[in-house]
Amino acid sequence: MRPARRAATYMALTAVAALTLAGCAANVSSESPDSPVPEASAPASPSPSPAAGTPQPAVPGDSLVTYTFPDGRLSFQHPKDWRVELFEASASPFVGTATVYDPAGRMRVTVYTGEIADVVAGSGARTVLETDPVLGLRGHAVPTPHSSFFVDRSGGAAQYRMGLTAGLPVSPDGQVQNGLIMLGNRVLTADVLFDGPPFAGDDAAKDWYWGADGKTLKAILMSFTYR
């Protein structure tokens, strides 16, 4: 299974609707990269190192460039041969969605930031496969946002999801968390786009996550900073 074409995630459904309504005032622009930059289960601990034999290196720092939103506060990194397109619904206050494309032109990640959004609660059981705190957002949101990979199960169906979560995907008391990330009076969502059949199981999902593709997408999520 590979992340690919656009697929709306329920964490940002209302945010996308808000952008659509504002489309008449929107601008779409391509990125000019900045300079290169050297069941619910119990919540998972920060990700351990992959086992021996797992594809190793994360994306080297010298192969990354930084994308900064027009407001100058929110940034993330991506491989220099990838690109970002921005859909700007409002300049003041800034509301927009950045879509990250790989070299083949596939949409891999969507990032929404703005002042208007809501969350649609899900139901069912959630199993956390991996989760790590995003240090560049620590101190700007409570709880600290995490880069998370998890699976929601409902009615016999399994939906694998990867993106930023507001803290742990499952709270310490076992409650599934679907809250938006709050950065002051702004909200943030960032979601990897999946397409195609689901993983054969959690082991196959973890194998993908620790492979080159999963590591690249995780590096993007872990690179977010806010100032």
mmCIF file of C-alpha atoms in Angstrom:
data_model
loop_
_atom_site.group_PDB
_atom_site.id
_atom_site.type_symbol
_atom_site.label_atom_id
_atom_site.label_comp_id
_atom_site.label_asym_id
_atom_site.label_seq_id
_atom_site.Cartn_x
_atom_site.Cartn_y
_atom_site.Cartn_z
ATOM 1 C CA MET A 1 0.000 0.000 0.000
ATOM 2 C CA ARG A 2 1.333 3.450 -0.884
ATOM 3 C CA PRO A 3 0.214 6.956 0.024
ATOM 4 C CA ALA A 4 -0.990 8.656 -3.145
ATOM 5 C CA ARG A 5 -3.881 10.729 -4.424
ATOM 6 C CA ARG A 6 -5.929 13.137 -2.336
ATOM 7 C CA ALA A 7 -8.168 11.538 0.298
ATOM 8 C CA ALA A 8 -10.026 13.702 2.804
ATOM 9 C CA THR A 9 -9.362 12.795 6.420
ATOM 10 C CA TYR A 10 -12.066 13.278 9.002
ATOM 11 C CA MET A 11 -9.749 15.365 11.216
ATOM 12 C CA ALA A 12 -10.013 18.219 8.707
ATOM 13 C CA LEU A 13 -13.352 17.771 6.924
ATOM 14 C CA THR A 14 -14.828 21.039 8.115
ATOM 15 C CA ALA A 15 -11.547 22.839 7.454
ATOM 16 C CA VAL A 16 -11.651 21.720 3.850
ATOM 17 C CA ALA A 17 -15.254 22.845 3.585
ATOM 18 C CA ALA A 18 -14.280 26.268 4.862
ATOM 19 C CA LEU A 19 -11.572 26.508 2.216
ATOM 20 C CA THR A 20 -14.011 25.528 -0.526
ATOM 21 C CA LEU A 21 -16.454 28.262 0.480
ATOM 22 C CA ALA A 22 -13.637 30.773 0.372
ATOM 23 C CA GLY A 23 -12.400 29.558 -3.002
ATOM 24 C CA CYS A 24 -13.440 32.655 -4.902
ATOM 25 C CA ALA A 25 -10.734 34.601 -3.107
ATOM 26 C CA ALA A 26 -8.136 31.860 -3.245
ATOM 27 C CA ASN A 27 -4.714 31.864 -4.836
ATOM 28 C CA VAL A 28 -2.892 28.703 -5.795
ATOM 29 C CA SER A 29 0.895 28.981 -5.898
ATOM 30 C CA SER A 30 3.821 26.637 -6.294
ATOM 31 C CA GLU A 31 6.621 26.651 -3.798
ATOM 32 C CA SER A 32 9.932 28.366 -4.215
ATOM 33 C CA PRO A 33 11.923 26.417 -1.594
ATOM 34 C CA ASP A 34 13.832 28.219 1.081
ATOM 35 C CA SER A 35 17.515 27.469 1.546
ATOM 36 C CA PRO A 36 18.492 23.861 2.405
ATOM 37 C CA VAL A 37 18.457 22.909 6.072
ATOM 38 C CA PRO A 38 21.521 20.922 7.426
ATOM 39 C CA GLU A 39 -10.100 -2.074 20.651
ATOM 40 C CA ALA A 40 -8.452 1.306 21.960
ATOM 41 C CA SER A 41 -4.993 0.364 22.946
ATOM 42 C CA ALA A 42 -2.763 1.937 25.566
ATOM 43 C CA PRO A 43 -0.769 4.841 24.100
ATOM 44 C CA ALA A 44 2.518 3.888 22.547
ATOM 45 C CA SER A 45 5.816 5.055 23.933
ATOM 46 C CA PRO A 46 8.067 7.139 21.689
ATOM 47 C CA SER A 47 9.170 5.006 18.758
ATOM 48 C CA PRO A 48 12.031 2.598 19.377
ATOM 49 C CA SER A 49 14.874 2.203 16.937
ATOM 50 C CA PRO A 50 13.989 -0.170 14.104
ATOM 51 C CA ALA A 51 15.112 -3.744 14.379
ATOM 52 C CA ALA A 52 18.206 -4.991 12.637
ATOM 53 C CA GLY A 53 17.637 -5.430 8.933
ATOM 54 C CA THR A 54 15.117 -2.593 8.714
ATOM 55 C CA PRO A 55 15.998 0.022 6.048
ATOM 56 C CA GLN A 56 17.978 2.522 8.016
ATOM 57 C CA PRO A 57 18.736 6.106 7.278
ATOM 58 C CA ALA A 58 16.146 8.805 7.756
ATOM 59 C CA VAL A 59 16.180 11.542 5.133
ATOM 60 C CA PRO A 60 19.638 13.183 5.255
ATOM 61 C CA GLY A 61 19.520 16.780 6.428
ATOM 62 C CA ASP A 62 21.398 18.055 3.365
ATOM 63 C CA SER A 63 18.649 16.695 1.084
ATOM 64 C CA LEU A 64 15.880 18.688 2.780
ATOM 65 C CA VAL A 65 14.551 22.166 2.100
ATOM 66 C CA THR A 66 12.250 24.253 4.257
ATOM 67 C CA TYR A 67 8.786 25.435 3.275
ATOM 68 C CA THR A 68 7.404 28.367 5.276
ATOM 69 C CA PHE A 69 3.779 29.488 5.131
ATOM 70 C CA PRO A 70 3.208 33.127 4.065
ATOM 71 C CA ASP A 71 2.563 34.237 7.640
ATOM 72 C CA GLY A 72 6.192 33.373 8.390
ATOM 73 C CA ARG A 73 5.412 31.375 11.535
ATOM 74 C CA LEU A 74 4.760 27.775 10.498
ATOM 75 C CA SER A 75 7.394 25.779 8.627
ATOM 76 C CA PHE A 76 8.210 22.203 7.700
ATOM 77 C CA GLN A 77 10.888 20.410 5.690
ATOM 78 C CA HIS A 78 10.612 18.098 2.705
ATOM 79 C CA PRO A 79 13.016 16.417 0.257
ATOM 80 C CA LYS A 80 14.420 18.932 -2.194
ATOM 81 C CA ASP A 81 13.114 16.993 -5.209
ATOM 82 C CA TRP A 82 9.551 17.188 -3.835
ATOM 83 C CA ARG A 83 7.363 20.285 -4.208
ATOM 84 C CA VAL A 84 4.644 22.165 -2.350
ATOM 85 C CA GLU A 85 1.581 23.914 -3.779
ATOM 86 C CA LEU A 86 -0.366 26.366 -1.642
ATOM 87 C CA PHE A 87 -4.104 26.991 -1.808
ATOM 88 C CA GLU A 88 -4.617 30.321 -0.027
ATOM 89 C CA ALA A 89 -8.198 31.068 0.944
ATOM 90 C CA SER A 90 -7.452 34.178 2.989
ATOM 91 C CA ALA A 91 -4.363 36.343 3.398
ATOM 92 C CA SER A 92 -5.472 38.167 6.547
ATOM 93 C CA PRO A 93 -6.015 36.229 8.665
ATOM 94 C CA PHE A 94 -4.073 33.599 6.787
ATOM 95 C CA VAL A 95 -6.039 30.448 5.914
ATOM 96 C CA GLY A 96 -4.580 27.916 3.548
ATOM 97 C CA THR A 97 -3.700 24.353 2.637
ATOM 98 C CA ALA A 98 -0.268 23.241 1.464
ATOM 99 C CA THR A 99 -0.135 20.024 -0.560
ATOM 100 C CA VAL A 100 3.175 18.173 -0.728
ATOM 101 C CA TYR A 101 3.934 16.272 -3.967
ATOM 102 C CA ASP A 102 6.616 13.664 -4.565
ATOM 103 C CA PRO A 103 8.782 13.634 -7.733
ATOM 104 C CA ALA A 104 6.198 11.457 -9.510
ATOM 105 C CA GLY A 105 3.549 14.138 -8.969
ATOM 106 C CA ARG A 106 1.579 12.177 -6.367
ATOM 107 C CA MET A 107 -0.039 14.074 -3.505
ATOM 108 C CA ARG A 108 1.518 12.741 -0.306
ATOM 109 C CA VAL A 109 0.725 15.160 2.544
ATOM 110 C CA THR A 110 -1.808 17.934 3.116
ATOM 111 C CA VAL A 111 -1.226 20.640 5.712
ATOM 112 C CA TYR A 112 -4.018 23.001 6.763
ATOM 113 C CA THR A 113 -3.568 26.059 8.953
ATOM 114 C CA GLY A 114 -6.086 28.767 9.733
ATOM 115 C CA GLU A 115 -8.526 30.109 12.263
ATOM 116 C CA ILE A 116 -11.666 28.237 11.232
ATOM 117 C CA ALA A 117 -11.931 24.478 11.565
ATOM 118 C CA ASP A 118 -13.780 21.769 13.393
ATOM 119 C CA VAL A 119 -13.315 18.099 14.046
ATOM 120 C CA VAL A 120 -15.642 15.240 13.247
ATOM 121 C CA ALA A 121 -15.397 12.627 15.973
ATOM 122 C CA GLY A 122 -14.837 9.033 14.988
ATOM 123 C CA SER A 123 -15.876 5.867 16.718
ATOM 124 C CA GLY A 124 -14.435 2.424 17.191
ATOM 125 C CA ALA A 125 -11.124 1.133 18.509
ATOM 126 C CA ARG A 126 -7.704 2.610 17.804
ATOM 127 C CA THR A 127 -4.353 0.848 17.873
ATOM 128 C CA VAL A 128 -1.294 3.085 17.980
ATOM 129 C CA LEU A 129 1.546 1.677 15.890
ATOM 130 C CA GLU A 130 4.097 4.481 16.408
ATOM 131 C CA THR A 131 4.027 7.991 17.869
ATOM 132 C CA ASP A 132 6.715 10.591 18.602
ATOM 133 C CA PRO A 133 6.568 14.168 19.959
ATOM 134 C CA VAL A 134 7.324 16.916 17.430
ATOM 135 C CA LEU A 135 9.954 18.966 19.218
ATOM 136 C CA GLY A 136 9.573 22.011 16.945
ATOM 137 C CA LEU A 137 5.978 22.438 18.190
ATOM 138 C CA ARG A 138 6.724 21.812 21.872
ATOM 139 C CA GLY A 139 5.712 24.774 23.992
ATOM 140 C CA HIS A 140 3.406 26.167 21.309
ATOM 141 C CA ALA A 141 0.561 23.667 21.806
ATOM 142 C CA VAL A 142 -0.647 21.716 24.829
ATOM 143 C CA PRO A 143 -0.415 18.761 24.751
ATOM 144 C CA THR A 144 2.696 18.547 22.571
ATOM 145 C CA PRO A 145 1.732 17.512 19.019
ATOM 146 C CA HIS A 146 2.921 14.088 17.902
ATOM 147 C CA SER A 147 3.740 12.465 14.583
ATOM 148 C CA SER A 148 1.543 9.377 14.761
ATOM 149 C CA PHE A 149 0.812 6.218 12.781
ATOM 150 C CA PHE A 150 -2.261 4.296 13.917
ATOM 151 C CA VAL A 151 -5.203 2.214 12.785
ATOM 152 C CA ASP A 152 -8.876 2.857 13.544
ATOM 153 C CA ARG A 153 -11.131 -0.195 13.451
ATOM 154 C CA SER A 154 -14.893 -0.049 13.166
ATOM 155 C CA GLY A 155 -17.425 -2.546 11.821
ATOM 156 C CA GLY A 156 -14.717 -4.955 10.729
ATOM 157 C CA ALA A 157 -12.903 -2.327 8.643
ATOM 158 C CA ALA A 158 -9.419 -1.026 9.379
ATOM 159 C CA GLN A 159 -8.346 2.506 8.408
ATOM 160 C CA TYR A 160 -4.613 3.205 8.677
ATOM 161 C CA ARG A 161 -3.812 6.837 9.286
ATOM 162 C CA MET A 162 -0.621 8.861 9.624
ATOM 163 C CA GLY A 163 -0.332 12.520 10.540
ATOM 164 C CA LEU A 164 0.045 15.044 13.316
ATOM 165 C CA THR A 165 -2.111 14.475 16.400
ATOM 166 C CA ALA A 166 -2.878 16.747 19.333
ATOM 167 C CA GLY A 167 -0.795 14.836 21.841
ATOM 168 C CA LEU A 168 -1.046 11.055 21.940
ATOM 169 C CA PRO A 169 -3.561 9.432 19.550
ATOM 170 C CA VAL A 170 -4.958 7.569 22.568
ATOM 171 C CA SER A 171 -4.992 9.305 25.951
ATOM 172 C CA PRO A 172 -3.395 7.674 29.023
ATOM 173 C CA ASP A 173 -6.889 6.642 30.180
ATOM 174 C CA GLY A 174 -7.511 4.807 26.894
ATOM 175 C CA GLN A 175 -9.703 7.401 25.151
ATOM 176 C CA VAL A 176 -9.356 7.923 21.397
ATOM 177 C CA GLN A 177 -8.272 11.505 20.724
ATOM 178 C CA ASN A 178 -9.549 13.449 17.697
ATOM 179 C CA GLY A 179 -8.788 17.012 18.749
ATOM 180 C CA LEU A 180 -7.253 19.594 16.453
ATOM 181 C CA ILE A 181 -3.792 20.985 17.146
ATOM 182 C CA MET A 182 -4.174 24.495 18.554
ATOM 183 C CA LEU A 183 -1.367 27.011 17.986
ATOM 184 C CA GLY A 184 -2.655 30.045 19.845
ATOM 185 C CA ASN A 185 -5.806 31.078 18.007
ATOM 186 C CA ARG A 186 -4.867 29.008 14.978
ATOM 187 C CA VAL A 187 -5.429 25.367 14.137
ATOM 188 C CA LEU A 188 -3.155 22.923 12.345
ATOM 189 C CA THR A 189 -3.734 19.581 10.672
ATOM 190 C CA ALA A 190 -1.204 17.557 8.682
ATOM 191 C CA ASP A 191 -2.167 14.224 7.158
ATOM 192 C CA VAL A 192 -0.465 11.658 4.944
ATOM 193 C CA LEU A 193 -2.669 10.657 2.014
ATOM 194 C CA PHE A 194 -3.284 6.952 1.537
ATOM 195 C CA ASP A 195 -4.820 5.254 -1.474
ATOM 196 C CA GLY A 196 -5.280 1.696 -2.601
ATOM 197 C CA PRO A 197 -6.043 -1.427 -0.580
ATOM 198 C CA PRO A 198 -5.323 -1.445 3.157
ATOM 199 C CA PHE A 199 -2.228 -3.038 4.605
ATOM 200 C CA ALA A 200 -2.466 -6.785 5.042
ATOM 201 C CA GLY A 201 -2.080 -6.230 8.788
ATOM 202 C CA ASP A 202 -0.263 -4.243 11.437
ATOM 203 C CA ASP A 203 3.039 -6.023 10.809
ATOM 204 C CA ALA A 204 2.914 -5.078 7.126
ATOM 205 C CA ALA A 205 2.038 -1.500 8.084
ATOM 206 C CA LYS A 206 5.053 -1.301 10.396
ATOM 207 C CA ASP A 207 7.316 -2.723 7.692
ATOM 208 C CA TRP A 208 6.177 0.074 5.377
ATOM 209 C CA TYR A 209 6.577 2.695 8.117
ATOM 210 C CA TRP A 210 10.214 1.713 8.731
ATOM 211 C CA GLY A 211 10.939 1.536 5.009
ATOM 212 C CA ALA A 212 12.221 4.388 2.867
ATOM 213 C CA ASP A 213 8.779 5.772 1.975
ATOM 214 C CA GLY A 214 7.449 5.733 5.519
ATOM 215 C CA LYS A 215 10.635 7.279 6.888
ATOM 216 C CA THR A 216 10.490 10.114 4.360
ATOM 217 C CA LEU A 217 6.906 10.949 5.309
ATOM 218 C CA LYS A 218 7.695 10.707 9.010
ATOM 219 C CA ALA A 219 10.644 13.097 8.513
ATOM 220 C CA ILE A 220 8.248 15.664 7.040
ATOM 221 C CA LEU A 221 5.861 15.378 9.995
ATOM 222 C CA MET A 222 8.652 15.508 12.561
ATOM 223 C CA SER A 223 10.144 18.663 10.992
ATOM 224 C CA PHE A 224 7.306 21.082 11.818
ATOM 225 C CA THR A 225 8.280 24.239 13.681
ATOM 226 C CA TYR A 226 6.322 27.287 14.825
ATOM 227 C CA ARG A 227 7.564 30.649 16.005
#
